[in-house]
XYZ file of N, CA and C in Angstrom:
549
model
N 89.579 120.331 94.821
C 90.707 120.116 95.694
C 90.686 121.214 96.756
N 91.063 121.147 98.072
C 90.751 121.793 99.072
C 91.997 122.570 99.165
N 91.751 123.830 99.619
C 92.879 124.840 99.819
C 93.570 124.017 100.794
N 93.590 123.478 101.992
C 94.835 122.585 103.250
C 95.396 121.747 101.781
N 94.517 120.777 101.542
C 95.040 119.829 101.081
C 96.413 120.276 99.934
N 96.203 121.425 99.363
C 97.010 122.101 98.282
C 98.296 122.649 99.141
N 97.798 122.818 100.140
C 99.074 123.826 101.241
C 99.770 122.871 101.547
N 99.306 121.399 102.493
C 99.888 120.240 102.800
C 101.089 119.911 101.190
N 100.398 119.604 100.412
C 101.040 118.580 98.911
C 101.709 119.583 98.766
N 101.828 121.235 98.335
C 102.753 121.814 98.504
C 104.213 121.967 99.346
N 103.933 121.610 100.478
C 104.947 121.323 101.238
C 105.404 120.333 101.558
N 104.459 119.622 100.938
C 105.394 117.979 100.941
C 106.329 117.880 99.808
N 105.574 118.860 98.515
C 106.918 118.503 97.433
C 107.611 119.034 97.276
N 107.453 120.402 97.751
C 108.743 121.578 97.368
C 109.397 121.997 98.364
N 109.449 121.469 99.491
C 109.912 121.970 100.920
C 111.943 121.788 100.551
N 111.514 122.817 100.323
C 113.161 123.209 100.646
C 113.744 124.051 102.125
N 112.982 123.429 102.925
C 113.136 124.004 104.382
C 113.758 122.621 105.367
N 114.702 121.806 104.379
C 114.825 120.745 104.710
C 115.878 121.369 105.730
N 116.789 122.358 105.393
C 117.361 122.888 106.467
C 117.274 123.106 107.922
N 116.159 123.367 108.183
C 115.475 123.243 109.230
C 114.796 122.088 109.897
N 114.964 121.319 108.986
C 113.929 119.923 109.562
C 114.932 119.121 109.873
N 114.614 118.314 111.010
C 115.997 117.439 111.110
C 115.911 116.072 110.361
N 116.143 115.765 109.748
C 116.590 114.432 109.219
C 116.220 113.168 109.920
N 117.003 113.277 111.158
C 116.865 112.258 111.987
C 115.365 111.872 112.513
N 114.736 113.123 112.838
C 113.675 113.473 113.072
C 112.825 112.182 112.460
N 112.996 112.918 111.289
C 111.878 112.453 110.291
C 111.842 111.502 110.086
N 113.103 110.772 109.799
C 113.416 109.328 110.111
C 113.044 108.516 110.809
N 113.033 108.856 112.394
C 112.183 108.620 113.501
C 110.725 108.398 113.365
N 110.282 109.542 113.123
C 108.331 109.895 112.327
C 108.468 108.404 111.829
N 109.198 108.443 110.044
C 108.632 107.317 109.187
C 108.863 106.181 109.930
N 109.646 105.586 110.553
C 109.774 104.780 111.620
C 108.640 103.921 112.023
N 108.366 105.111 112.932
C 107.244 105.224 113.893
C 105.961 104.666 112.708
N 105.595 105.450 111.792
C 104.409 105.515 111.089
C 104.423 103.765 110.099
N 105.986 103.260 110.190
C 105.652 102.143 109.652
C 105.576 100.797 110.641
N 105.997 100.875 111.643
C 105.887 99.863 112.628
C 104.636 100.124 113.313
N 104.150 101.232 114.112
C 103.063 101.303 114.849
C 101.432 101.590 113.963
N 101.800 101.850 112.719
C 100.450 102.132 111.706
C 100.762 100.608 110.769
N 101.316 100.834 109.869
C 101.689 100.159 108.863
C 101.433 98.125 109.472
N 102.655 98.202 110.251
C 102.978 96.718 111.207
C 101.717 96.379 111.981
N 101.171 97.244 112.920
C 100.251 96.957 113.592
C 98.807 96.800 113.241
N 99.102 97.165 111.780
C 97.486 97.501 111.213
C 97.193 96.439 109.963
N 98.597 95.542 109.780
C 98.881 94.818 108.542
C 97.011 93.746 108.179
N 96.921 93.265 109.407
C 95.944 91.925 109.391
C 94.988 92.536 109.133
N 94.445 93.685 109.264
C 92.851 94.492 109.416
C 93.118 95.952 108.811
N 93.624 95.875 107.247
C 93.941 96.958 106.586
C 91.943 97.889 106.719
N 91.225 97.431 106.827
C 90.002 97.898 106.323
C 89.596 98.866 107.782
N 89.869 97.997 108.757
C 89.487 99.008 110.311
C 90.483 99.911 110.206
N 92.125 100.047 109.773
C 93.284 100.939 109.846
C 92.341 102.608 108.581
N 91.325 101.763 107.744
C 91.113 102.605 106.795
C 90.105 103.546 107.320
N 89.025 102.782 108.144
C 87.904 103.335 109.014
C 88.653 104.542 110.034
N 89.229 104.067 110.148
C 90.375 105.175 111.663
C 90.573 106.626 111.014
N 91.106 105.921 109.784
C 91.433 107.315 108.858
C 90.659 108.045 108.297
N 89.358 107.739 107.966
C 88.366 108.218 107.402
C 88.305 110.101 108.601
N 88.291 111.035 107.211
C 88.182 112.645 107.867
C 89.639 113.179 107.471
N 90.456 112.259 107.637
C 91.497 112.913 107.526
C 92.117 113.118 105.969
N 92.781 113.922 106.047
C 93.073 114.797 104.492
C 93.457 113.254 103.634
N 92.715 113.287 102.210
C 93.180 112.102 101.303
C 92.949 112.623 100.179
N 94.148 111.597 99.419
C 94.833 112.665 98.510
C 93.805 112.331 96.863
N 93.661 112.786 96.200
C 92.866 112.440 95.084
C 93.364 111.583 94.491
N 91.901 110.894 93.882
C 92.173 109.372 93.640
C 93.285 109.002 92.087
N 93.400 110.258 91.366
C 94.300 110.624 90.467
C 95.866 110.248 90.727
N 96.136 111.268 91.396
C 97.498 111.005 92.292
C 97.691 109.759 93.250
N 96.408 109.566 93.835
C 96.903 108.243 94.713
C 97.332 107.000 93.347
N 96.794 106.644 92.233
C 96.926 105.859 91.146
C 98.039 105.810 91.018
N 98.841 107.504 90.728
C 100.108 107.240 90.462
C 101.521 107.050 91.707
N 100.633 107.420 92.740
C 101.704 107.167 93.437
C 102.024 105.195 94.035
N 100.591 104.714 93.652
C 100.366 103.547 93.466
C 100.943 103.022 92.111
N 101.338 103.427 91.435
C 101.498 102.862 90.297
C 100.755 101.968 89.258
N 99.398 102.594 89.873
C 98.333 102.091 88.635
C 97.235 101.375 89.569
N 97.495 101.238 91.132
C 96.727 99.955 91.459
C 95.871 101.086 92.091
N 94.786 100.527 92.227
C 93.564 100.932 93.388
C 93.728 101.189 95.023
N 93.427 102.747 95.061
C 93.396 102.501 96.718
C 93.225 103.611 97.168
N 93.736 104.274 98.292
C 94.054 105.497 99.350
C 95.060 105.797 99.901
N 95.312 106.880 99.868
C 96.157 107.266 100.572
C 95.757 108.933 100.781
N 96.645 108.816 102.257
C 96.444 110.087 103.537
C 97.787 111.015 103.611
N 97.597 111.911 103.612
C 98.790 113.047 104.144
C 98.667 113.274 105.637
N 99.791 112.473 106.290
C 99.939 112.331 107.899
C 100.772 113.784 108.186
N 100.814 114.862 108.490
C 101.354 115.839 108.860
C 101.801 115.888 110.067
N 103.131 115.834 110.455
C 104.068 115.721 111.436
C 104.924 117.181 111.615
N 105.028 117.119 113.302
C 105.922 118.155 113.275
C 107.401 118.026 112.777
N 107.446 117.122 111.941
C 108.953 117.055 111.434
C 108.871 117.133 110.007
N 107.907 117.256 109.619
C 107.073 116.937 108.135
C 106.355 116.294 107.679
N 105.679 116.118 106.312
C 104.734 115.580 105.625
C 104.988 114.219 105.362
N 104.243 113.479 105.690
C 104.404 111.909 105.285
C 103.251 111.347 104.376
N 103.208 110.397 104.119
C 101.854 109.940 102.933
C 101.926 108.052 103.373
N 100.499 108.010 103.797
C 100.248 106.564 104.339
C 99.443 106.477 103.385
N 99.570 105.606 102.549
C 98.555 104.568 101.448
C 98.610 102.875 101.712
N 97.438 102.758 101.556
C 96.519 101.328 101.204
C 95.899 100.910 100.130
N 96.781 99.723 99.329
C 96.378 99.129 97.868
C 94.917 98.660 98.520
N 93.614 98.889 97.362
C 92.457 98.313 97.587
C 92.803 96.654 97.781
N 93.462 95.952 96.427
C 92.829 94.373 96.355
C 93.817 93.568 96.877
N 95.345 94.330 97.643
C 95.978 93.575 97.896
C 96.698 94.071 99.362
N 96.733 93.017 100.225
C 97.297 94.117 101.356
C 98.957 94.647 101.596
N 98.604 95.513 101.114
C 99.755 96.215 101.005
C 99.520 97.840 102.124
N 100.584 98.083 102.732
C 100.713 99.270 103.593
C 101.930 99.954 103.452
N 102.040 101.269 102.756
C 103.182 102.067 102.179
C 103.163 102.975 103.127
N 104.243 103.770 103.674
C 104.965 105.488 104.133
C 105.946 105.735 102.968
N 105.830 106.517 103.315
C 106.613 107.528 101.865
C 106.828 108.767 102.712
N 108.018 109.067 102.920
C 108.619 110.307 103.248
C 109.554 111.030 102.350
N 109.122 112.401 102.108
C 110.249 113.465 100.998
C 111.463 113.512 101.595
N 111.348 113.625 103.178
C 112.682 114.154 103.815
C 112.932 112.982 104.790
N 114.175 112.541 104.894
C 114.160 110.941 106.009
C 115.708 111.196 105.896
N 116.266 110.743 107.020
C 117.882 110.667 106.897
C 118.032 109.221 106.684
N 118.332 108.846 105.187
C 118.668 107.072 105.043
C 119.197 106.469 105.921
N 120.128 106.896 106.391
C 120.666 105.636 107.261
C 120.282 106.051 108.660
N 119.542 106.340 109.329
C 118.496 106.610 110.173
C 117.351 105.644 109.963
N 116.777 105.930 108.532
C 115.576 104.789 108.538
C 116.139 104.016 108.169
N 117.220 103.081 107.385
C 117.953 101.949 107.497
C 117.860 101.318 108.783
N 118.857 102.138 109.762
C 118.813 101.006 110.657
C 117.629 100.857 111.517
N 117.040 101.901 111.222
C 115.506 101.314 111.649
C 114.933 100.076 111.155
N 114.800 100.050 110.111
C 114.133 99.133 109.373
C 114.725 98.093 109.701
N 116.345 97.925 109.809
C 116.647 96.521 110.226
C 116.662 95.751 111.633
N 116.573 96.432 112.472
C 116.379 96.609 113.688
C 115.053 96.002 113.970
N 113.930 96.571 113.276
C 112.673 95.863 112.883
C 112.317 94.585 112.516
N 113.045 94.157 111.114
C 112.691 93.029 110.423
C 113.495 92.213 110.677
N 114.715 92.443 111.809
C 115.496 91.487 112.364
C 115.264 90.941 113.378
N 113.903 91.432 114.390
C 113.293 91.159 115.399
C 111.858 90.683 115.071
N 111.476 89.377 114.176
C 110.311 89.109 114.118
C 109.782 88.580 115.337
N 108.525 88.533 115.116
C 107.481 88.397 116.427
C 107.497 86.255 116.135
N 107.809 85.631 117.710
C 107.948 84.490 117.310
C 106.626 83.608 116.791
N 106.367 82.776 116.394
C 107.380 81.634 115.708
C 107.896 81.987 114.123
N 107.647 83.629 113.958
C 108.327 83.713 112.497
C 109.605 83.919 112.533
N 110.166 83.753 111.409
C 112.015 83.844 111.159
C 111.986 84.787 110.092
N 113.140 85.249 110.485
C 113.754 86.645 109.249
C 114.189 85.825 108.280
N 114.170 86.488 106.855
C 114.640 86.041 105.847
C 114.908 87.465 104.724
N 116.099 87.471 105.007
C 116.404 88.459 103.746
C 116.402 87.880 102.086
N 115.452 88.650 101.696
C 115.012 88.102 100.111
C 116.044 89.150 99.079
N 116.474 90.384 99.156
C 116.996 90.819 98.137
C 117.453 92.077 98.989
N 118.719 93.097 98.220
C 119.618 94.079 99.058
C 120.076 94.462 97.370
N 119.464 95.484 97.045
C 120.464 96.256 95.910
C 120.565 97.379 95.908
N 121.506 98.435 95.042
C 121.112 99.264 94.390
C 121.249 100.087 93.181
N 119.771 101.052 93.012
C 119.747 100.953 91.518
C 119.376 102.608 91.189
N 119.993 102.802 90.235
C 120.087 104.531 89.777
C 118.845 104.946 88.862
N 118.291 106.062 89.895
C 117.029 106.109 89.072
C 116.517 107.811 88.748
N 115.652 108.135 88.162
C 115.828 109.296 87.660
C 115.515 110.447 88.592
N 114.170 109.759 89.188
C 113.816 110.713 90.357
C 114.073 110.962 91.657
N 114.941 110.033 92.115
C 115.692 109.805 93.343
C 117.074 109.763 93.272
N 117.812 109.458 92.456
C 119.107 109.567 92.246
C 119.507 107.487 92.708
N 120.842 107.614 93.283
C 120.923 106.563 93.849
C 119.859 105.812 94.649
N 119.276 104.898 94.348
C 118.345 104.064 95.631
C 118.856 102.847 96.298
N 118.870 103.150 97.240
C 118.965 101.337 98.016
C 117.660 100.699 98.139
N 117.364 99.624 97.990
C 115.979 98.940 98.448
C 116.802 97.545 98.944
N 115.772 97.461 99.670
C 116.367 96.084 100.963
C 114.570 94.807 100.804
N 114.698 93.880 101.097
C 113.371 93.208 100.953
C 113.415 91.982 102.047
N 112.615 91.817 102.811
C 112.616 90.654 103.811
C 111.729 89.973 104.077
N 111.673 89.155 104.853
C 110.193 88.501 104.774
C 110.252 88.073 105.998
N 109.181 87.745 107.043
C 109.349 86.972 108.153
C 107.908 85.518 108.064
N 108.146 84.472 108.206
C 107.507 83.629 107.709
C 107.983 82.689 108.958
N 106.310 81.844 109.259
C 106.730 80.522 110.308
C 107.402 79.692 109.364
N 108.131 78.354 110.476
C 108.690 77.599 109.395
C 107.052 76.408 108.738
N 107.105 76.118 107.531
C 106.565 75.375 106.749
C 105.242 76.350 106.967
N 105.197 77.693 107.063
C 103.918 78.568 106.924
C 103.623 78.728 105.928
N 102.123 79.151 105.526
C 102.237 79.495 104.041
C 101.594 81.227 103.865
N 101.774 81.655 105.139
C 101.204 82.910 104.882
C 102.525 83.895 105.142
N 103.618 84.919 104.452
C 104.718 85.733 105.130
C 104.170 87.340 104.813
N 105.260 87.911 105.745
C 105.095 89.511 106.083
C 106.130 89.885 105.114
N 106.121 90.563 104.383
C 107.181 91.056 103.151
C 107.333 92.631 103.287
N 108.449 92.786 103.739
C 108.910 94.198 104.525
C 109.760 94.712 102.919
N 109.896 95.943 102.160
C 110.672 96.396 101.804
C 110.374 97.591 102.040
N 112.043 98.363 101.605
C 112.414 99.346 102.262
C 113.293 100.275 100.742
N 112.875 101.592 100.613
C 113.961 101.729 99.436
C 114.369 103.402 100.344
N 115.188 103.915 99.493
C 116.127 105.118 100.747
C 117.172 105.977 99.334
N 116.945 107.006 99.477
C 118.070 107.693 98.998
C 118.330 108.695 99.738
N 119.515 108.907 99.236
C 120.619 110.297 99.778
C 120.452 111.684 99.046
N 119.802 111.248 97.841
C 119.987 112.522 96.952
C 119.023 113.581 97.847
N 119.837 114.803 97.566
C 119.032 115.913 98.571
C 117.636 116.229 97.550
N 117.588 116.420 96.340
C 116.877 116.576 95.799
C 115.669 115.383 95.346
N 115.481 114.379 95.682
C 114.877 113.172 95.360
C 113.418 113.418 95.665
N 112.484 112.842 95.151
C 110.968 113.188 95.339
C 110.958 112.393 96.339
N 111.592 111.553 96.976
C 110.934 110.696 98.163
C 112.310 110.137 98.754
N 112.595 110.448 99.757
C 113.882 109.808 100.035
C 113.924 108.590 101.119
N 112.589 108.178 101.322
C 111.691 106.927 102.152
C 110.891 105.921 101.337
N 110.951 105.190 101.057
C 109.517 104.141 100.646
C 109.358 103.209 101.923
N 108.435 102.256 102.359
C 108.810 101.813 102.711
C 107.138 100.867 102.797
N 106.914 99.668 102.415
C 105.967 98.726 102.718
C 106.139 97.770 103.258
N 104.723 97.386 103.610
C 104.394 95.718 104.365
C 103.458 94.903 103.815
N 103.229 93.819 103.586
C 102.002 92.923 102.768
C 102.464 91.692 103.057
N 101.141 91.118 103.291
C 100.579 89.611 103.267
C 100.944 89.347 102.410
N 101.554 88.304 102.225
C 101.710 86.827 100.837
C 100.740 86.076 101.076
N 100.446 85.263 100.683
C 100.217 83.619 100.539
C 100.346 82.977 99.561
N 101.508 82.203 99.859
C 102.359 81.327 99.208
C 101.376 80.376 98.478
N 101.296 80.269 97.204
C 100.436 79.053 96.165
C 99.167 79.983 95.779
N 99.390 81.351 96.119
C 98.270 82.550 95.065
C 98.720 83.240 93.839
């Protein structure tokens, strides 16, 4: 493991300099990193992966778990507002940001602002809005949408999860992935 890479993951998990970082900021960043990386890169996850190639990636250990078991990569995007983490599931297209520090309702109304403006002939469809108390984040909201032509069989499946807790390991999730409907 590389001394940056240890300095980066260090300050992505223990940054208690949230004081200093603005919230909004960062919010903005994950934003940014999920509409213009994430959105724009959805159809051709493999060239988005080529782009990235050099840049700091995190061991394939930790990427597992931050995947939750599935196969893939993921990058530590270092921003002047803070540390972010862009991962790509190998077998399924899926495109995650994950931010420690995000002001929720900053990336809220980002996110809806987003998935309420699909690109035409798709339509918004809100699939699910809860929330659920969890150990490492405290309170979570997660939001789930989809934008799909009508009688299409391929949709864009946007979710979004967000907490408030100051202390939370991630107070951002946020993915995009291909369906196809009858797989």
């Amino acid at each position: 493991m590389s001394i940056k890479y240890i300095g980066v993951l260090y300050l992505f998990l223990t940054t208690e300099l949230c004081c200093a970082e603005d919230g909004k900021l960062q919010a903005q960043t994950f934003s940014n990193l999920y509409s213009s990386v994430c959105l724009k890169n959805i159809h051709d996850l493999g060239k988005l992966k080529a782009q990235l190639k050099g840049e700091t990636q995190m061991p394939a250990e930790d990427t597992r778990k931050l995947l939750r078991g599935a196969e893939g990569n993921a990058w530590i995007v270092p921003d002047d507002s803070g540390a972010f983490i862009l991962a790509l599931q190998e077998k399924s297209r899926i495109c995650t940001v994950i931010a420690h520090h995000a002001d929720a309702k900053s990336v809220e109304e980002a996110f809806l602002k987003l998935v309420n403006s699909p690109i035409a002939p798709l339509e918004t469809k809100k699939i699910n809005d809860k929330f659920d108390k969890t150990t490492a984040n405290g309170k979570a909201h997660t939001s789930t949408y989809e934008w799909q032509a009508h009688n299409g069989k391929h949709k864009l499946v946007f979710v979004l999860s967000t907490s408030t807790f100051e202390k939370a390991e991630m107070q951002a999730i946020g993915s995009i992935s291909i369906v196809t409907e009858g797989q």
